[in-house]
GROMACS .gro file of C-alpha atoms in nm:
model
  230
    1UNK     CA    1   0.000   0.000   0.000
    2UNK     CA    2   0.144   0.337  -0.105
    3UNK     CA    3   0.007   0.637   0.083
    4UNK     CA    4   0.095   0.947  -0.117
    5UNK     CA    5  -0.230   1.122  -0.022
    6UNK     CA    6  -0.217   1.435   0.193
    7UNK     CA    7  -0.384   1.767   0.258
    8UNK     CA    8  -0.102   1.998   0.146
    9UNK     CA    9  -0.268   2.342   0.140
   10UNK     CA   10  -0.034   2.462   0.413
   11UNK     CA   11  -0.193   2.800   0.479
   12UNK     CA   12  -0.556   2.682   0.460
   13UNK     CA   13  -0.488   2.423   0.729
   14UNK     CA   14  -0.412   2.689   0.987
   15UNK     CA   15  -0.788   2.754   0.992
   16UNK     CA   16  -0.911   2.409   0.887
   17UNK     CA   17  -0.737   2.212   1.160
   18UNK     CA   18  -0.992   1.930   1.192
   19UNK     CA   19  -0.984   1.847   0.820
   20UNK     CA   20  -0.606   1.846   0.829
   21UNK     CA   21  -0.599   1.591   1.112
   22UNK     CA   22  -0.868   1.379   0.943
   23UNK     CA   23  -0.669   1.349   0.620
   24UNK     CA   24  -0.306   1.360   0.730
   25UNK     CA   25  -0.338   1.175   1.062
   26UNK     CA   26  -0.659   0.969   1.075
   27UNK     CA   27  -0.628   0.876   0.707
   28UNK     CA   28  -0.279   0.741   0.768
   29UNK     CA   29  -0.405   0.560   1.078
   30UNK     CA   30  -0.682   0.388   0.882
   31UNK     CA   31  -0.440   0.269   0.615
   32UNK     CA   32  -0.196   0.145   0.879
   33UNK     CA   33  -0.468  -0.061   1.046
   34UNK     CA   34  -0.580  -0.203   0.710
   35UNK     CA   35  -0.222  -0.290   0.616
   36UNK     CA   36  -0.164  -0.465   0.949
   37UNK     CA   37  -0.487  -0.663   0.922
   38UNK     CA   38  -0.404  -0.784   0.570
   39UNK     CA   39  -0.033  -0.842   0.630
   40UNK     CA   40   0.054  -0.581   0.368
   41UNK     CA   41   0.351  -0.352   0.349
   42UNK     CA   42   0.266   0.017   0.390
   43UNK     CA   43   0.480   0.297   0.252
   44UNK     CA   44   0.380   0.637   0.387
   45UNK     CA   45   0.513   0.963   0.240
   46UNK     CA   46   0.581   1.241   0.490
   47UNK     CA   47   0.751   1.580   0.490
   48UNK     CA   48   1.032   1.807   0.605
   49UNK     CA   49   0.764   2.019   0.777
   50UNK     CA   50   0.787   1.789   1.081
   51UNK     CA   51   1.097   1.993   1.173
   52UNK     CA   52   1.108   2.352   1.297
   53UNK     CA   53   1.355   2.468   1.034
   54UNK     CA   54   1.589   2.613   1.296
   55UNK     CA   55   1.861   2.359   1.223
   56UNK     CA   56   2.223   2.435   1.140
   57UNK     CA   57   2.306   2.097   0.983
   58UNK     CA   58   2.103   1.854   0.771
   59UNK     CA   59   1.836   1.674   0.974
   60UNK     CA   60   1.879   1.300   1.019
   61UNK     CA   61   1.607   1.051   1.108
   62UNK     CA   62   1.716   1.048   1.473
   63UNK     CA   63   1.665   1.422   1.525
   64UNK     CA   64   1.360   1.519   1.730
   65UNK     CA   65   1.073   1.664   1.525
   66UNK     CA   66   0.934   2.005   1.622
   67UNK     CA   67   0.668   2.113   1.372
   68UNK     CA   68   0.565   2.480   1.369
   69UNK     CA   69   0.257   2.455   1.144
   70UNK     CA   70  -0.069   2.261   1.149
   71UNK     CA   71   0.045   2.077   0.836
   72UNK     CA   72   0.367   1.968   1.005
   73UNK     CA   73   0.188   1.864   1.324
   74UNK     CA   74  -0.071   1.655   1.139
   75UNK     CA   75   0.188   1.487   0.919
   76UNK     CA   76   0.390   1.398   1.229
   77UNK     CA   77   0.075   1.254   1.386
   78UNK     CA   78   0.029   1.044   1.072
   79UNK     CA   79   0.383   0.912   1.108
   80UNK     CA   80   0.316   0.815   1.469
   81UNK     CA   81  -0.002   0.629   1.377
   82UNK     CA   82   0.179   0.437   1.103
   83UNK     CA   83   0.453   0.330   1.346
   84UNK     CA   84   0.194   0.241   1.610
   85UNK     CA   85  -0.043   0.032   1.400
   86UNK     CA   86   0.163  -0.124   1.117
   87UNK     CA   87   0.469  -0.340   1.172
   88UNK     CA   88   0.562  -0.368   0.804
   89UNK     CA   89   0.584   0.003   0.733
   90UNK     CA   90   0.819   0.246   0.564
   91UNK     CA   91   0.795   0.620   0.631
   92UNK     CA   92   0.969   0.845   0.379
   93UNK     CA   93   1.016   1.214   0.450
   94UNK     CA   94   1.078   1.417   0.137
   95UNK     CA   95   1.090   1.788   0.052
   96UNK     CA   96   1.064   2.046  -0.226
   97UNK     CA   97   0.902   1.789  -0.454
   98UNK     CA   98   0.830   1.847  -0.822
   99UNK     CA   99   0.685   1.618  -1.088
  100UNK     CA  100   0.370   1.584  -1.298
  101UNK     CA  101   0.137   1.809  -1.100
  102UNK     CA  102   0.148   2.171  -0.993
  103UNK     CA  103   0.491   2.259  -0.858
  104UNK     CA  104   0.750   2.533  -0.814
  105UNK     CA  105   0.924   2.457  -1.144
  106UNK     CA  106   0.609   2.495  -1.352
  107UNK     CA  107   0.507   2.806  -1.157
  108UNK     CA  108   0.841   2.973  -1.229
  109UNK     CA  109   0.826   2.881  -1.598
  110UNK     CA  110   0.471   3.017  -1.625
  111UNK     CA  111   0.564   3.343  -1.452
  112UNK     CA  112   0.863   3.387  -1.681
  113UNK     CA  113   0.623   3.411  -1.975
  114UNK     CA  114   0.490   3.742  -1.844
  115UNK     CA  115   0.769   3.872  -1.616
  116UNK     CA  116   1.124   3.974  -1.702
  117UNK     CA  117   1.211   3.997  -1.334
  118UNK     CA  118   1.094   3.792  -1.034
  119UNK     CA  119   1.150   3.825  -0.660
  120UNK     CA  120   1.219   3.487  -0.497
  121UNK     CA  121   1.297   3.399  -0.135
  122UNK     CA  122   1.664   3.334  -0.064
  123UNK     CA  123   1.665   3.260   0.311
  124UNK     CA  124   1.481   2.928   0.293
  125UNK     CA  125   1.704   2.636   0.193
  126UNK     CA  126   1.629   2.276   0.104
  127UNK     CA  127   1.689   1.999  -0.148
  128UNK     CA  128   1.475   2.011  -0.464
  129UNK     CA  129   1.361   1.653  -0.525
  130UNK     CA  130   1.213   1.503  -0.840
  131UNK     CA  131   0.915   1.272  -0.812
  132UNK     CA  132   1.098   1.028  -1.040
  133UNK     CA  133   1.389   1.001  -0.796
  134UNK     CA  134   1.147   0.957  -0.505
  135UNK     CA  135   0.962   0.683  -0.697
  136UNK     CA  136   1.293   0.504  -0.756
  137UNK     CA  137   1.362   0.512  -0.382
  138UNK     CA  138   1.011   0.390  -0.301
  139UNK     CA  139   1.025   0.087  -0.528
  140UNK     CA  140   1.378   0.009  -0.414
  141UNK     CA  141   1.262   0.000  -0.051
  142UNK     CA  142   0.948  -0.202  -0.122
  143UNK     CA  143   1.166  -0.490  -0.239
  144UNK     CA  144   1.326  -0.510   0.107
  145UNK     CA  145   1.229  -0.576   0.467
  146UNK     CA  146   1.412  -0.261   0.583
  147UNK     CA  147   1.114  -0.113   0.762
  148UNK     CA  148   1.139   0.217   0.942
  149UNK     CA  149   1.186   0.590   0.892
  150UNK     CA  150   1.389   0.728   0.601
  151UNK     CA  151   1.474   1.072   0.469
  152UNK     CA  152   1.442   1.078   0.092
  153UNK     CA  153   1.557   1.385  -0.100
  154UNK     CA  154   1.797   1.459  -0.381
  155UNK     CA  155   2.156   1.532  -0.283
  156UNK     CA  156   2.279   1.889  -0.237
  157UNK     CA  157   2.085   2.198  -0.137
  158UNK     CA  158   1.998   2.551  -0.245
  159UNK     CA  159   1.765   2.841  -0.172
  160UNK     CA  160   1.441   2.898  -0.360
  161UNK     CA  161   1.608   3.187  -0.543
  162UNK     CA  162   1.899   2.966  -0.648
  163UNK     CA  163   1.657   2.696  -0.760
  164UNK     CA  164   1.463   2.948  -0.971
  165UNK     CA  165   1.786   3.073  -1.131
  166UNK     CA  166   1.885   2.719  -1.226
  167UNK     CA  167   1.539   2.654  -1.374
  168UNK     CA  168   1.565   2.963  -1.594
  169UNK     CA  169   1.922   2.878  -1.697
  170UNK     CA  170   1.820   2.530  -1.809
  171UNK     CA  171   1.515   2.668  -1.989
  172UNK     CA  172   1.725   2.926  -2.173
  173UNK     CA  173   1.530   3.210  -2.013
  174UNK     CA  174   1.680   3.551  -1.939
  175UNK     CA  175   1.441   3.616  -1.649
  176UNK     CA  176   1.621   3.801  -1.370
  177UNK     CA  177   1.581   3.662  -1.017
  178UNK     CA  178   1.591   3.914  -0.732
  179UNK     CA  179   1.665   3.739  -0.400
  180UNK     CA  180   1.445   3.861  -0.113
  181UNK     CA  181   1.394   3.760   0.250
  182UNK     CA  182   1.099   3.561   0.379
  183UNK     CA  183   0.990   3.871   0.568
  184UNK     CA  184   0.986   4.076   0.249
  185UNK     CA  185   0.787   3.805   0.071
  186UNK     CA  186   0.544   3.787   0.363
  187UNK     CA  187   0.479   4.160   0.333
  188UNK     CA  188   0.398   4.121  -0.037
  189UNK     CA  189   0.215   3.785  -0.012
  190UNK     CA  190   0.083   3.723   0.342
  191UNK     CA  191   0.100   3.357   0.449
  192UNK     CA  192  -0.059   3.225   0.767
  193UNK     CA  193   0.161   2.916   0.809
  194UNK     CA  194   0.526   2.940   0.903
  195UNK     CA  195   0.767   2.774   0.658
  196UNK     CA  196   1.082   2.597   0.778
  197UNK     CA  197   1.381   2.818   0.694
  198UNK     CA  198   1.612   2.516   0.693
  199UNK     CA  199   1.464   2.209   0.523
  200UNK     CA  200   1.776   2.012   0.437
  201UNK     CA  201   1.729   1.641   0.509
  202UNK     CA  202   2.018   1.395   0.529
  203UNK     CA  203   1.933   1.054   0.379
  204UNK     CA  204   2.123   0.896   0.667
  205UNK     CA  205   1.919   0.577   0.708
  206UNK     CA  206   1.932   0.501   0.336
  207UNK     CA  207   2.311   0.521   0.353
  208UNK     CA  208   2.331   0.308   0.668
  209UNK     CA  209   2.116   0.036   0.515
  210UNK     CA  210   2.267   0.044   0.166
  211UNK     CA  211   1.952   0.192   0.019
  212UNK     CA  212   1.881   0.401  -0.289
  213UNK     CA  213   2.135   0.671  -0.375
  214UNK     CA  214   1.952   0.985  -0.487
  215UNK     CA  215   2.084   1.195  -0.774
  216UNK     CA  216   2.224   1.541  -0.712
  217UNK     CA  217   1.947   1.799  -0.740
  218UNK     CA  218   2.125   1.970  -1.034
  219UNK     CA  219   2.119   1.644  -1.233
  220UNK     CA  220   1.760   1.566  -1.137
  221UNK     CA  221   1.622   1.904  -1.241
  222UNK     CA  222   1.813   1.887  -1.570
  223UNK     CA  223   1.657   1.548  -1.646
  224UNK     CA  224   1.313   1.684  -1.554
  225UNK     CA  225   1.353   1.993  -1.772
  226UNK     CA  226   1.463   1.781  -2.067
  227UNK     CA  227   1.145   1.579  -2.020
  228UNK     CA  228   0.933   1.895  -2.030
  229UNK     CA  229   1.096   2.002  -2.355
  230UNK     CA  230   1.055   1.656  -2.509
   0.00000   0.00000   0.00000
């Protein structure tokens, strides 16, 4: 059983707390119980938002979570339910994900059609991760009995502004990126949920157990952009 479902409207959840817990926590609990009853493996996708973002080094799986948003709190509750109710479970925390659906890459490319200059946050850092790389890690784990908690992001890190600049470079765009602070962005585009300033996850458990080796984020975004062109 693969649980990729989640309520991810981070700001809306600050007011819609009950719905967030129903989907992100109770939903995970229900799947964990069903997996346990049927003897199935359960792989549950979680998030970097379980951490406060106050870190000074990449978070490993043994660091204590400290979510600062409703989204982060409900996703952490979902993790706890999975561990509590399903013995054959994998929990994968990922971050800054992009793939087929709506994502930062497509948003930047769309904005570049109508803007020569864009202001992008430069004091939030993380590891852009392609859905293809995450899928590779998922299917690699499912073939094992290495149950437990894993961080699962592409290697390397950058700020949102640096990520945007790389997207435009690969796309052959001359859009100028102006780095701004989160506070400046908040003044222009008010957000109710706090974002982690430091979202870098260390895939420590995957390394310890000889698991999937993620691509560097530069290589992954280049592959993704080539796919968009093709």
